[in-house]
Coordinates of C-alpha atoms and ligand atoms in Angstrom, one line a residue:
X1 CA -34.3 -1.7 -34.6
X2 CA -35.4 1.0 -32.1
X3 CA -32.5 2.2 -30.1
X4 CA -33.2 4.1 -26.8
X5 CA -30.6 6.2 -25.2
X6 CA -30.5 8.9 -22.5
X7 CA -29.4 12.4 -23.4
X8 CA -26.9 14.2 -21.3
X9 CA -29.2 17.2 -20.7
X10 CA -29.9 18.0 -17.1
X11 CA -32.4 20.9 -17.6
X12 CA -35.5 20.5 -15.4
X13 CA -34.0 17.6 -13.4
X14 CA -34.2 17.6 -9.7
X15 CA -31.4 15.6 -8.2
X16 CA -30.7 14.6 -4.5
X17 CA -27.1 14.2 -3.4
X18 CA -26.1 12.1 -0.4
X19 CA -22.5 12.8 0.7
X20 CA -20.5 11.3 3.7
X21 CA -18.7 13.6 6.1
X22 CA -15.9 11.0 6.6
X23 CA -12.9 11.9 4.5
X24 CA -14.4 15.3 3.9
X25 CA -11.1 16.4 2.4
X26 CA -11.8 14.1 -0.5
X27 CA -15.6 14.1 -0.5
X28 CA -15.9 17.9 -0.8
X29 CA -14.1 17.6 -4.2
X30 CA -16.6 14.9 -5.4
X31 CA -19.5 17.2 -4.4
X32 CA -17.9 20.1 -6.4
X33 CA -17.4 17.8 -9.4
X34 CA -21.1 16.6 -9.3
X35 CA -22.5 20.1 -9.0
X36 CA -20.2 21.5 -11.8
X37 CA -21.2 18.6 -14.1
X38 CA -25.0 19.2 -13.4
X39 CA -24.8 22.9 -14.1
X40 CA -22.6 22.4 -17.3
X41 CA -25.2 20.0 -18.6
X42 CA -28.0 22.6 -18.3
X43 CA -29.1 21.9 -14.8
X44 CA -30.0 24.6 -12.2
X45 CA -28.0 24.3 -9.0
X46 CA -31.1 25.3 -7.0
X47 CA -32.6 22.0 -8.1
X48 CA -29.8 20.0 -6.2
X49 CA -30.4 19.0 -2.6
X50 CA -27.4 17.9 -0.6
X51 CA -27.8 15.7 2.5
X52 CA -24.8 14.9 4.6
X53 CA -24.5 11.6 6.6
X54 CA -21.6 10.6 8.9
X55 CA -20.0 7.9 6.7
X56 CA -20.4 5.8 3.6
X57 CA -22.2 3.1 5.7
X58 CA -25.0 5.5 6.3
X59 CA -25.4 6.5 2.7
X60 CA -28.0 3.8 1.4
X61 CA -30.6 4.6 4.1
X62 CA -30.6 8.3 3.2
X63 CA -30.4 7.6 -0.6
X64 CA -33.5 5.4 -0.2
X65 CA -35.4 8.0 1.7
X66 CA -34.6 10.6 -0.9
X67 CA -35.6 8.2 -3.7
X68 CA -38.9 7.4 -1.9
X69 CA -39.8 11.0 -1.3
X70 CA -40.9 11.6 -4.9
X71 CA -39.0 14.9 -4.8
X72 CA -36.1 13.8 -6.9
X73 CA -35.6 12.4 -10.3
X74 CA -32.3 10.6 -9.3
X75 CA -30.1 10.4 -6.3
X76 CA -26.3 10.6 -6.4
X77 CA -24.2 9.1 -3.7
X78 CA -20.7 10.4 -2.7
X79 CA -18.1 9.2 -0.3
X80 CA -14.6 7.8 0.1
X81 CA -13.7 4.6 1.7
X82 CA -9.9 4.2 2.0
X83 CA -8.3 0.9 2.9
X84 CA -5.3 2.4 4.6
X85 CA -7.6 4.3 7.0
X86 CA -10.0 1.5 8.1
X87 CA -9.7 -2.0 9.4
X88 CA -13.3 -2.6 8.3
X89 CA -12.8 -1.4 4.7
X90 CA -14.5 -4.4 3.0
X91 CA -17.5 -4.1 5.2
X92 CA -18.1 -0.5 4.7
X93 CA -17.3 -0.7 0.9
X94 CA -19.5 -3.8 0.3
X95 CA -22.5 -2.7 2.4
X96 CA -22.6 0.8 0.9
X97 CA -22.5 -0.5 -2.8
X98 CA -25.0 -3.2 -2.0
X99 CA -27.4 -0.7 -0.2
X100 CA -27.2 1.7 -3.1
X101 CA -28.1 -0.9 -5.6
X102 CA -31.0 -2.1 -3.3
X103 CA -32.3 1.4 -3.0
X104 CA -32.4 2.0 -6.7
X105 CA -34.1 -1.3 -7.5
X106 CA -36.6 -1.0 -4.7
X107 CA -37.7 2.5 -5.6
X108 CA -37.3 2.5 -9.3
X109 CA -35.3 5.8 -9.1
X110 CA -31.8 5.9 -10.5
X111 CA -29.4 6.0 -7.6
X112 CA -25.8 6.3 -8.7
X113 CA -22.6 5.1 -6.9
X114 CA -19.9 7.9 -6.5
X115 CA -18.3 6.3 -3.5
X116 CA -14.5 5.9 -4.0
X117 CA -13.0 2.7 -2.6
X118 CA -9.2 2.9 -2.8
X119 CA -6.1 1.4 -1.2
X120 CA -4.5 4.7 -0.3
X121 CA -5.4 8.4 0.1
X122 CA -3.2 9.1 -2.9
X123 CA -5.4 6.9 -5.1
X124 CA -8.5 8.8 -3.7
X125 CA -7.0 12.2 -4.5
X126 CA -6.3 11.0 -8.0
X127 CA -10.0 10.1 -8.4
X128 CA -11.3 13.3 -6.8
X129 CA -10.5 15.9 -9.5
X130 CA -6.8 15.2 -10.3
X131 CA -5.2 12.8 -12.8
X132 CA -7.8 10.0 -12.8
X133 CA -10.9 12.3 -13.2
X134 CA -13.6 13.0 -10.6
X135 CA -16.0 10.2 -9.6
X136 CA -18.6 12.7 -8.3
X137 CA -18.7 14.1 -11.8
X138 CA -19.1 10.5 -13.2
X139 CA -21.9 9.6 -10.8
X140 CA -23.7 12.8 -11.7
X141 CA -23.5 12.2 -15.5
X142 CA -24.7 8.7 -15.0
X143 CA -27.7 9.9 -13.1
X144 CA -28.5 12.5 -15.8
X145 CA -28.4 9.9 -18.5
X146 CA -30.5 7.4 -16.5
X147 CA -33.2 9.9 -15.8
X148 CA -33.5 10.8 -19.5
X149 CA -33.3 7.1 -20.5
X150 CA -36.1 6.1 -18.1
X151 CA -38.3 8.9 -19.5
X152 CA -37.7 7.8 -23.0
X153 CA -38.7 4.1 -22.6
Ligands
INI201 N1 -16.8 5.8 6.4 C1 -16.4 6.3 5.2 O1 -17.1 6.9 4.5 N2 -15.0 6.1 4.8 C2 -14.1 5.3 5.5 O2 -13.0 5.2 5.0 C3 -14.5 4.9 6.7 N3 -13.5 4.2 7.6 O3 -12.4 4.5 7.5 O4 -13.9 3.5 8.5 C4 -15.8 5.1 7.2 N4 -16.2 4.6 8.5 C5 -17.4 5.0 9.1 C6 -18.6 4.3 8.6 O5 -19.0 4.6 7.4 C7 -19.9 4.6 9.6 O6 -20.1 5.9 9.6 C8 -19.6 4.1 11.0 O7 -19.2 2.7 10.9 C9 -20.9 4.2 11.8 O8 -21.9 3.5 11.3

């Protein structure tokens, strides 16, 4: 049996990051986690391009534009949708996740979901570099692996 896996090596990869300004207090830590992970896996931070959008709802369109541009091997999406802070939590959370999946399938470029969807600000803090890891770092490592896996098929 031939097994195909993606290495966790980022050297030479060019990655687009789309980050929401909404809940910047949290999202800024997701951006740091993503950049740190890219560099610690051999990537050059000059090969990262960061695009800010107003909120998580706007992420899929920009992710799709970046994926279509041909300039990036993958796109990493970062945001924080917090239930306590929004009456339309479900709409923003669902549409952003659906749109990210669509952008990836439509373009054939890996687009990873680093958007936190939590019930409280405390849960978001826990997933932005404290006791429950960093979802930005997770989304970056997924992108690195998917780029290498796609190349090795
Ligand atoms: N955007 C977020 O990224 N997180 C949120 O928690 C949030 N809340 O609370 O509403 C949010 N709303 C803005 C939304 O993403 C759009 O920018 C807005 O609806 C304009 O299209």
